[in-house]
JSON list of C-alpha atoms in Angstrom, two decimals:
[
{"chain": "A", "resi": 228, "resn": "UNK", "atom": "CA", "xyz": [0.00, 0.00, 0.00]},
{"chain": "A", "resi": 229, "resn": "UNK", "atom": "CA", "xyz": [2.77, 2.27, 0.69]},
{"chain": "A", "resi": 230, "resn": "UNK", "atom": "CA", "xyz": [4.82, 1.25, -2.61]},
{"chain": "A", "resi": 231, "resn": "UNK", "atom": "CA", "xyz": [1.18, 2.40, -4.45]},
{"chain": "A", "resi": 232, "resn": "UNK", "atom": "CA", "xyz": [0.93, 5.51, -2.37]},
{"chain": "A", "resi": 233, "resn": "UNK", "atom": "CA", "xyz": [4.55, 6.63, -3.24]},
{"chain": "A", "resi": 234, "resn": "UNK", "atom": "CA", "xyz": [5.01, 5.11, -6.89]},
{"chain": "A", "resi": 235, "resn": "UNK", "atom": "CA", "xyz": [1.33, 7.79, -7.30]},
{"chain": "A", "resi": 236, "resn": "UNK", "atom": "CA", "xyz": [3.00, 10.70, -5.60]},
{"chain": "A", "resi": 237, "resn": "UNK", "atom": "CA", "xyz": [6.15, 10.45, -7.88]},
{"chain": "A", "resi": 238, "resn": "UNK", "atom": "CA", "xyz": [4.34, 10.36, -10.59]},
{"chain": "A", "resi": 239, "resn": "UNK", "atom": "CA", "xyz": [1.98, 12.99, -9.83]},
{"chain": "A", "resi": 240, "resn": "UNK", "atom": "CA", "xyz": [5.52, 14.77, -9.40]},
{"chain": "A", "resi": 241, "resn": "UNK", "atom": "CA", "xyz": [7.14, 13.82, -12.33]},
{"chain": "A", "resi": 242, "resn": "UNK", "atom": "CA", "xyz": [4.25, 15.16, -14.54]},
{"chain": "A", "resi": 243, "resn": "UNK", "atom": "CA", "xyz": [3.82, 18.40, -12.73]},
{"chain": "A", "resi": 244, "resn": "UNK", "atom": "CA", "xyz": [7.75, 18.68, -13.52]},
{"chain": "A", "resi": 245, "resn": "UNK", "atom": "CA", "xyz": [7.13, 18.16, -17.36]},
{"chain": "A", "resi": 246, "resn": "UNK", "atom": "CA", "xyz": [4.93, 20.94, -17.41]},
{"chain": "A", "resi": 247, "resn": "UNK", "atom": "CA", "xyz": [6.87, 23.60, -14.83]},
{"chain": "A", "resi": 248, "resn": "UNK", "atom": "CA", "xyz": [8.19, 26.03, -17.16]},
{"chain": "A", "resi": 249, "resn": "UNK", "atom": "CA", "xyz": [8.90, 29.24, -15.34]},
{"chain": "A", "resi": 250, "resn": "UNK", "atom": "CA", "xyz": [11.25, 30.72, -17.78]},
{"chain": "A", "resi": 251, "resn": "UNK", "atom": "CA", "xyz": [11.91, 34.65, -18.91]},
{"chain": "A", "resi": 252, "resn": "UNK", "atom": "CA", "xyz": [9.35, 36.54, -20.75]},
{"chain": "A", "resi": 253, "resn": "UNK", "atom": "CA", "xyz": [6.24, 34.62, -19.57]},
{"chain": "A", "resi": 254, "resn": "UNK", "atom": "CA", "xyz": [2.99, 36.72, -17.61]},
{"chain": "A", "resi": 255, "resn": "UNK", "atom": "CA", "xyz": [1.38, 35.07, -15.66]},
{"chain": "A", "resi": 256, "resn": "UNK", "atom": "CA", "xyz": [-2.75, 35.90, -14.18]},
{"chain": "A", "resi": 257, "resn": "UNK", "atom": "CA", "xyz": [-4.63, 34.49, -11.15]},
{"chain": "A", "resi": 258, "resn": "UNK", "atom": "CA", "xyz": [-7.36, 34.48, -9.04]},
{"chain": "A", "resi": 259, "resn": "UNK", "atom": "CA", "xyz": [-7.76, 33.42, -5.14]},
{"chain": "A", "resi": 260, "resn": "UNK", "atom": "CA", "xyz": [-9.99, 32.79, -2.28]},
{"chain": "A", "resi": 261, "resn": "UNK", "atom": "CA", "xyz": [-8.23, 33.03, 1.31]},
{"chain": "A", "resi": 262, "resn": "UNK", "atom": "CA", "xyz": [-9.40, 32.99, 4.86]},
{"chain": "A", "resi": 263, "resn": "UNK", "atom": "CA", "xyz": [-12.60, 30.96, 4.94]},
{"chain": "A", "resi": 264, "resn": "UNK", "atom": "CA", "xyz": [-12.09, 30.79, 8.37]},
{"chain": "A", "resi": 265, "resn": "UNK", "atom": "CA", "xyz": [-8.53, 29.77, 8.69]},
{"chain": "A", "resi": 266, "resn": "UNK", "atom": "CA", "xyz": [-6.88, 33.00, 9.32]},
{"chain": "A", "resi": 267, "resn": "UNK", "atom": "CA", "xyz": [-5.30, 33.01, 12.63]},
{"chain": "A", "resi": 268, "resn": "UNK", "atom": "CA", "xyz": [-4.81, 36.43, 14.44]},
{"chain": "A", "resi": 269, "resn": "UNK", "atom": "CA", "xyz": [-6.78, 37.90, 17.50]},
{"chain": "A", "resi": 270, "resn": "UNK", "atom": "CA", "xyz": [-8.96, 40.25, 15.43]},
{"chain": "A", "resi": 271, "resn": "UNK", "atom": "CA", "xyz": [-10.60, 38.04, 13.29]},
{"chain": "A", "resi": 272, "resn": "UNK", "atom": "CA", "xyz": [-13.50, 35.41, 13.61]},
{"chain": "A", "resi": 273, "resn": "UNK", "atom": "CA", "xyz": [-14.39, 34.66, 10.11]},
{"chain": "A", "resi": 274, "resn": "UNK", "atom": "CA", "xyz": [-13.23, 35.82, 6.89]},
{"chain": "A", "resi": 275, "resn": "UNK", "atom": "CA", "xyz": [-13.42, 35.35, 3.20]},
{"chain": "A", "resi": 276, "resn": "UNK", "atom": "CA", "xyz": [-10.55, 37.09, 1.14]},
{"chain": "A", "resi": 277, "resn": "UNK", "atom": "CA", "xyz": [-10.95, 37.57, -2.80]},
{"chain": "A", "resi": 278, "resn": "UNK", "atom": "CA", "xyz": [-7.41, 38.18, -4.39]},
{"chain": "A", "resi": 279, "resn": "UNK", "atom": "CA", "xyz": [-6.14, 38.83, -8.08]},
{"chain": "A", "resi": 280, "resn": "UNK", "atom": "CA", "xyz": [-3.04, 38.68, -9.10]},
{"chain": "A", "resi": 281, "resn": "UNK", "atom": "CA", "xyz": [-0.85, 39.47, -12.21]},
{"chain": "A", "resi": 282, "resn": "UNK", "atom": "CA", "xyz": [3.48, 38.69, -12.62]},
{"chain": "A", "resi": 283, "resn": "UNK", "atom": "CA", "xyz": [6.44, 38.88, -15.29]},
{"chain": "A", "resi": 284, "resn": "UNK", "atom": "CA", "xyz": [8.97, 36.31, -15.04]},
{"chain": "A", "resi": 285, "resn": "UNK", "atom": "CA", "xyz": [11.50, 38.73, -15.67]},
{"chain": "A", "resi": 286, "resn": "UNK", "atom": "CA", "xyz": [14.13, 35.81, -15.32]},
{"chain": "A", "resi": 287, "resn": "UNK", "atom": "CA", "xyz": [14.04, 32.35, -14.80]},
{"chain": "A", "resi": 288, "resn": "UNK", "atom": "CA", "xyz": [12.31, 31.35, -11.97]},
{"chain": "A", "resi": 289, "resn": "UNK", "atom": "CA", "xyz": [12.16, 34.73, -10.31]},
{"chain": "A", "resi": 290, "resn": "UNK", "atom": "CA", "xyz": [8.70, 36.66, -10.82]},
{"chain": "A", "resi": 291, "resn": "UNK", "atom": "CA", "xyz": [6.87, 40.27, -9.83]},
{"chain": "A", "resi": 292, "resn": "UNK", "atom": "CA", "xyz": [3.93, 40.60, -9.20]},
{"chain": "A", "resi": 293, "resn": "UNK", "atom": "CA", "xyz": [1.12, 43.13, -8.41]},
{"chain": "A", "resi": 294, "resn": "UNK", "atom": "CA", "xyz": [-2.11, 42.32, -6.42]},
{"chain": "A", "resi": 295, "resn": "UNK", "atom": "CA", "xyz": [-5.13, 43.52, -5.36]},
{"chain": "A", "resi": 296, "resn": "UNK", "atom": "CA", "xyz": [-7.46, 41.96, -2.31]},
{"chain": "A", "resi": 297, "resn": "UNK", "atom": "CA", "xyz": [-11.33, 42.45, -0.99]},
{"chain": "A", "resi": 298, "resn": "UNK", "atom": "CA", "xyz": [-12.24, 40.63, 2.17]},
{"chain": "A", "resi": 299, "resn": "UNK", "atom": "CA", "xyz": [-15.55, 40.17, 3.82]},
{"chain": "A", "resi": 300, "resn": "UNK", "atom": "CA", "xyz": [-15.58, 39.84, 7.46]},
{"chain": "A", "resi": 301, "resn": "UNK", "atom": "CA", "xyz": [-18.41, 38.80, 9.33]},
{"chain": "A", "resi": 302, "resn": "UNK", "atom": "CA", "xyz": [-18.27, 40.83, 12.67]},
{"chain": "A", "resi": 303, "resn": "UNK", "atom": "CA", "xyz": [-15.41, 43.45, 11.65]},
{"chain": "A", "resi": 304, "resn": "UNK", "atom": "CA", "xyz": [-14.98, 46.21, 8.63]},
{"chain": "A", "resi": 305, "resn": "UNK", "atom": "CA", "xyz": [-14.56, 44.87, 5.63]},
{"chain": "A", "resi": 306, "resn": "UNK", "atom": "CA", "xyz": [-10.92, 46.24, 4.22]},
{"chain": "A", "resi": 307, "resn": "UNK", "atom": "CA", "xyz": [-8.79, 46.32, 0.68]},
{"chain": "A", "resi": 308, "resn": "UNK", "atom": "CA", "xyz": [-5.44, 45.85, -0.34]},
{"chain": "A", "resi": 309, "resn": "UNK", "atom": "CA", "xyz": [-2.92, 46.78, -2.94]},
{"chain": "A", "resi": 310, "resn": "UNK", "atom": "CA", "xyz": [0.62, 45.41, -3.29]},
{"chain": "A", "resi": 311, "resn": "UNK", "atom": "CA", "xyz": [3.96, 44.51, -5.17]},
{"chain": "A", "resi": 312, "resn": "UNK", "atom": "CA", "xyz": [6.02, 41.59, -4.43]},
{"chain": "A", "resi": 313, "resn": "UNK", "atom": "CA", "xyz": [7.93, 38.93, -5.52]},
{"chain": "A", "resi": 314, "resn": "UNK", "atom": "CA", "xyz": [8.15, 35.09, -6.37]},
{"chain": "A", "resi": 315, "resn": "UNK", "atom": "CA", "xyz": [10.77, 32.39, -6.57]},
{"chain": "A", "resi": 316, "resn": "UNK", "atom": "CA", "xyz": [10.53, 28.72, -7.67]},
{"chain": "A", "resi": 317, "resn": "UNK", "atom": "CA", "xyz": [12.98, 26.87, -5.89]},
{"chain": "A", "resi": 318, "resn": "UNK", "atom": "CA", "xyz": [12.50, 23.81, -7.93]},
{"chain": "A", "resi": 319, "resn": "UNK", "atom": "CA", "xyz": [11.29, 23.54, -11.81]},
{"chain": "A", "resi": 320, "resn": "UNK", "atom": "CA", "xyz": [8.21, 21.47, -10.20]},
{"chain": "A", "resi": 321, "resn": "UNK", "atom": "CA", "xyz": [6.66, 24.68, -8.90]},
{"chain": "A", "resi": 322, "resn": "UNK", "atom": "CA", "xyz": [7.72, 24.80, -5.30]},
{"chain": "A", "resi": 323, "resn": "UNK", "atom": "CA", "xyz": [8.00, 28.51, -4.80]},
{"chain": "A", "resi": 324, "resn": "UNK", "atom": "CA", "xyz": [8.46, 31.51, -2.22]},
{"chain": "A", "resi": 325, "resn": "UNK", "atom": "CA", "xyz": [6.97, 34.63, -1.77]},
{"chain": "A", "resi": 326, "resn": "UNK", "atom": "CA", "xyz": [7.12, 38.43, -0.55]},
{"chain": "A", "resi": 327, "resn": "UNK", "atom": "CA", "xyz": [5.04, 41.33, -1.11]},
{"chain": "A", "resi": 328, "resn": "UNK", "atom": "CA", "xyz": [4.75, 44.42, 0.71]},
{"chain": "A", "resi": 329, "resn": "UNK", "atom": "CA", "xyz": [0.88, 45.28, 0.95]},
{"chain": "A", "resi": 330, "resn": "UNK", "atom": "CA", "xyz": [-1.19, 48.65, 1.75]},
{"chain": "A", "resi": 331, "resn": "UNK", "atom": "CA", "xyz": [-4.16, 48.01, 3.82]},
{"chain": "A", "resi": 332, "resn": "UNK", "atom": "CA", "xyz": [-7.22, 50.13, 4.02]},
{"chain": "A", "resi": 333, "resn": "UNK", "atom": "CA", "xyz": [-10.21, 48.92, 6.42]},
{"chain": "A", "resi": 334, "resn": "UNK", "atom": "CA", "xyz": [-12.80, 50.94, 7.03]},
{"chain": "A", "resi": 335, "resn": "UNK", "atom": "CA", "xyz": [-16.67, 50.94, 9.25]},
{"chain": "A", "resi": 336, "resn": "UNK", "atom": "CA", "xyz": [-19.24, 53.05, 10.67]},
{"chain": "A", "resi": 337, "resn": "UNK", "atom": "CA", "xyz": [-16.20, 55.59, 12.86]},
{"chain": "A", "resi": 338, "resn": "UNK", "atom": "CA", "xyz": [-13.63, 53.47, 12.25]},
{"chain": "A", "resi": 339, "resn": "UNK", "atom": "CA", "xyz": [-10.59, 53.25, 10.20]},
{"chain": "A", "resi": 340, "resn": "UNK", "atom": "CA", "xyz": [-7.39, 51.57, 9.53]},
{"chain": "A", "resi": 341, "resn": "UNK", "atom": "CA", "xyz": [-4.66, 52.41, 7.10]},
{"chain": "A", "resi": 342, "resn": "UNK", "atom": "CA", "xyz": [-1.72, 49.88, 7.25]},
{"chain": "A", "resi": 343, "resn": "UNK", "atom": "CA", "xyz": [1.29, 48.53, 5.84]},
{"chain": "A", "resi": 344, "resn": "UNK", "atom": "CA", "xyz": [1.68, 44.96, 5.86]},
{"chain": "A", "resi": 345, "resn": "UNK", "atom": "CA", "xyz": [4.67, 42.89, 4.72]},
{"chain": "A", "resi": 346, "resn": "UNK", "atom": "CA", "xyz": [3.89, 39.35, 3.59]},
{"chain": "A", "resi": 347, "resn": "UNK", "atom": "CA", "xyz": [5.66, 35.94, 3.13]},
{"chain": "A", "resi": 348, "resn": "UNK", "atom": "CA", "xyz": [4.52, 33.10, 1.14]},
{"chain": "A", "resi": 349, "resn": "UNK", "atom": "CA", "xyz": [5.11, 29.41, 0.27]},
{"chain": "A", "resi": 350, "resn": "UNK", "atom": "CA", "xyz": [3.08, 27.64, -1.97]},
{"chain": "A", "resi": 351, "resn": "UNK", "atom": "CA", "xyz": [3.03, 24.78, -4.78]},
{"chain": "A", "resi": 352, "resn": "UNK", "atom": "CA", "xyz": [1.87, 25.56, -8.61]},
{"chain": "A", "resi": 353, "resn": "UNK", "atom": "CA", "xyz": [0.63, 22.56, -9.59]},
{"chain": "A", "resi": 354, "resn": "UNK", "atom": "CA", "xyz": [-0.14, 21.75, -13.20]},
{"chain": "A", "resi": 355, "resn": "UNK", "atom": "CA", "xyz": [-3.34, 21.46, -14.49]},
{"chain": "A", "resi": 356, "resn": "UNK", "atom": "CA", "xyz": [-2.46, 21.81, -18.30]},
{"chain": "A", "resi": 357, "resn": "UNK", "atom": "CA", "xyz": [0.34, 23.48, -20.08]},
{"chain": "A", "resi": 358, "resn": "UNK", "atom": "CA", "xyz": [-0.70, 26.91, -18.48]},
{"chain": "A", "resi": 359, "resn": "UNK", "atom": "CA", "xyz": [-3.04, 26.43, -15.95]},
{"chain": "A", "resi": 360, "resn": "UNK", "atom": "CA", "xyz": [-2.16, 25.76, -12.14]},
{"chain": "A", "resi": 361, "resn": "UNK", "atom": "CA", "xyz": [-3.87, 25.37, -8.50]},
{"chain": "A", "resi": 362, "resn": "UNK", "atom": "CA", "xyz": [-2.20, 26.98, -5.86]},
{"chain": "A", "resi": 363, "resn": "UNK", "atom": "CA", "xyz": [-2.61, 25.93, -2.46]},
{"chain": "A", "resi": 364, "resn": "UNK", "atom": "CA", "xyz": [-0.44, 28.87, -0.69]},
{"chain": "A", "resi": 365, "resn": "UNK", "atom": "CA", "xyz": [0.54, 29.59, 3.08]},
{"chain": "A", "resi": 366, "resn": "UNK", "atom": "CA", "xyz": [1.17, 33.26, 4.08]},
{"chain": "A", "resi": 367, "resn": "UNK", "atom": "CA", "xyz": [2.14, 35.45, 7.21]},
{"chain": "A", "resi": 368, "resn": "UNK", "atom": "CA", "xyz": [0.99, 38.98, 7.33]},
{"chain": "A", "resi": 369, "resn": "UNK", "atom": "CA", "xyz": [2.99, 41.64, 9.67]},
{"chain": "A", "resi": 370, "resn": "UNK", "atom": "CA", "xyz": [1.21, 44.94, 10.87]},
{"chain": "A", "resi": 371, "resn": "UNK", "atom": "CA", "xyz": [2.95, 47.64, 11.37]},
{"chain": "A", "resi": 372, "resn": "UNK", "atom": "CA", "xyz": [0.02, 49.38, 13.17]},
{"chain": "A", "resi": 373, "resn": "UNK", "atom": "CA", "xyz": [-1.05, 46.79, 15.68]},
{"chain": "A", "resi": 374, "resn": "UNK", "atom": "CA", "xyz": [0.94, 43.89, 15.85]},
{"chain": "A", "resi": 375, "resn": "UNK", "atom": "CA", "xyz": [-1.18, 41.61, 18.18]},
{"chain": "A", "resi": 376, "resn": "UNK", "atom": "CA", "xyz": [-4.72, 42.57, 16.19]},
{"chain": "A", "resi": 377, "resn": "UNK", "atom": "CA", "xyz": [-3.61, 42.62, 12.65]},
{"chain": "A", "resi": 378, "resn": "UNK", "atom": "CA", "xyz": [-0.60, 40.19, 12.09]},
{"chain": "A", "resi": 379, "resn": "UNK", "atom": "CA", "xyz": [-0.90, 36.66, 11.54]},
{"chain": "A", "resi": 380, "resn": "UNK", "atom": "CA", "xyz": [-1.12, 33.37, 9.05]},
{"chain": "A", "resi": 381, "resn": "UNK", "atom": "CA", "xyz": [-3.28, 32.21, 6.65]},
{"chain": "A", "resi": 382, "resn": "UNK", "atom": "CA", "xyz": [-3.97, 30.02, 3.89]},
{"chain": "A", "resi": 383, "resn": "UNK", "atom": "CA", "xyz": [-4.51, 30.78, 0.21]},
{"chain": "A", "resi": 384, "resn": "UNK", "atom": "CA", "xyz": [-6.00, 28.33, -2.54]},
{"chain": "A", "resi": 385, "resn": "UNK", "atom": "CA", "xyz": [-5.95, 29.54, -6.06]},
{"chain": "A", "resi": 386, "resn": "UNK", "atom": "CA", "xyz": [-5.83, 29.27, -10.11]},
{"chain": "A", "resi": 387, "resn": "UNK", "atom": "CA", "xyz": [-3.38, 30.65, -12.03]},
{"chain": "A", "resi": 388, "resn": "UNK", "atom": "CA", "xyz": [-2.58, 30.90, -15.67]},
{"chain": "A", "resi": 389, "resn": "UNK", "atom": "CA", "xyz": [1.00, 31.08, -17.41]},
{"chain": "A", "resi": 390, "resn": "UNK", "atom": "CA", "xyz": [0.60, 32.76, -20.66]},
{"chain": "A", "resi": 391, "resn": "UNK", "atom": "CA", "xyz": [3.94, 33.74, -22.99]},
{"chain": "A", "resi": 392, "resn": "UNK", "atom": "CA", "xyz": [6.98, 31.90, -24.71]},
{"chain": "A", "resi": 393, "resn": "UNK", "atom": "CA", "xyz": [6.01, 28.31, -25.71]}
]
């Protein structure tokens, strides 16, 4: 059973691998829900986050990226977010990590928050097709404006599509 289970999983791998192609010149497009509940920081109770996100491989392996974010919380102000960053792949199988430096706005009935948050991610493209991936991604957010209240981890799930130099 174990043989089966690992002979699968190097497979599953080895085909991701044949399609990992993060080379110069490609752009690259996704979309992302986050939060659903899994967010972990004092503030917070539940949570759905709606991100988009757009890169240039501007060399092999290493990508930049803009982003934009909505979330929905349930008891607290709902809030924005715009931000740059960057990607690596470690490996050509689509192991990959993150940074992105993020401006948050949040805003409610006499209150509001402006914020800048520095992120880290690690995450997994795995190959759909050719160009398409899903994205299972974990993150840790860092307020500057309230450390305890703002700052914390989450998890990401998303599709992405590499577009360019075939």
């Amino acid at each position: 059973m174990k043989k089966k289970f690992l002979m699968m999983l190097m497979a599953l791998t080895m085909s991701a691998a044949t399609y990992a192609q993060f080379e110069q010149g490609k752009m690259y497009a996704s979309a992302g829900l986050s939060g659903l509940g899994l967010n972990f920081n004092s503030n917070e109770k539940w949570k759905l986050d709606i991100m988009g996100r757009v890169g240039y491989l501007f060399a092999d392996n290493l990508m930049v990226t803009a982003q934009g974010q909505f979330g929905y919380r349930r008891y607290e102000p709902n809030y924005f977010t715009l931000g740059a960053g960057a990607r690596y792949y470690i490996l050509q199988n689509g192991l990959y990590l993150g940074a992105s430096a993020n401006y948050v706005h949040e805003t409610a009935a006499g209150y509001k928050v402006d914020d800048f948050r520095p992120s880290v991610q690690i995450g997994y493209a795995f190959f759909l097709s050719r160009t398409v991936t899903i994205e299972p991604e974990l993150y840790y957010n860092q307020s500057f404006k309230n450390h305890s209240d703002f700052s914390g981890f989450g998890l990401r799930i998303g599709f992405g599509i590499y577009l360019g130099k075939d």
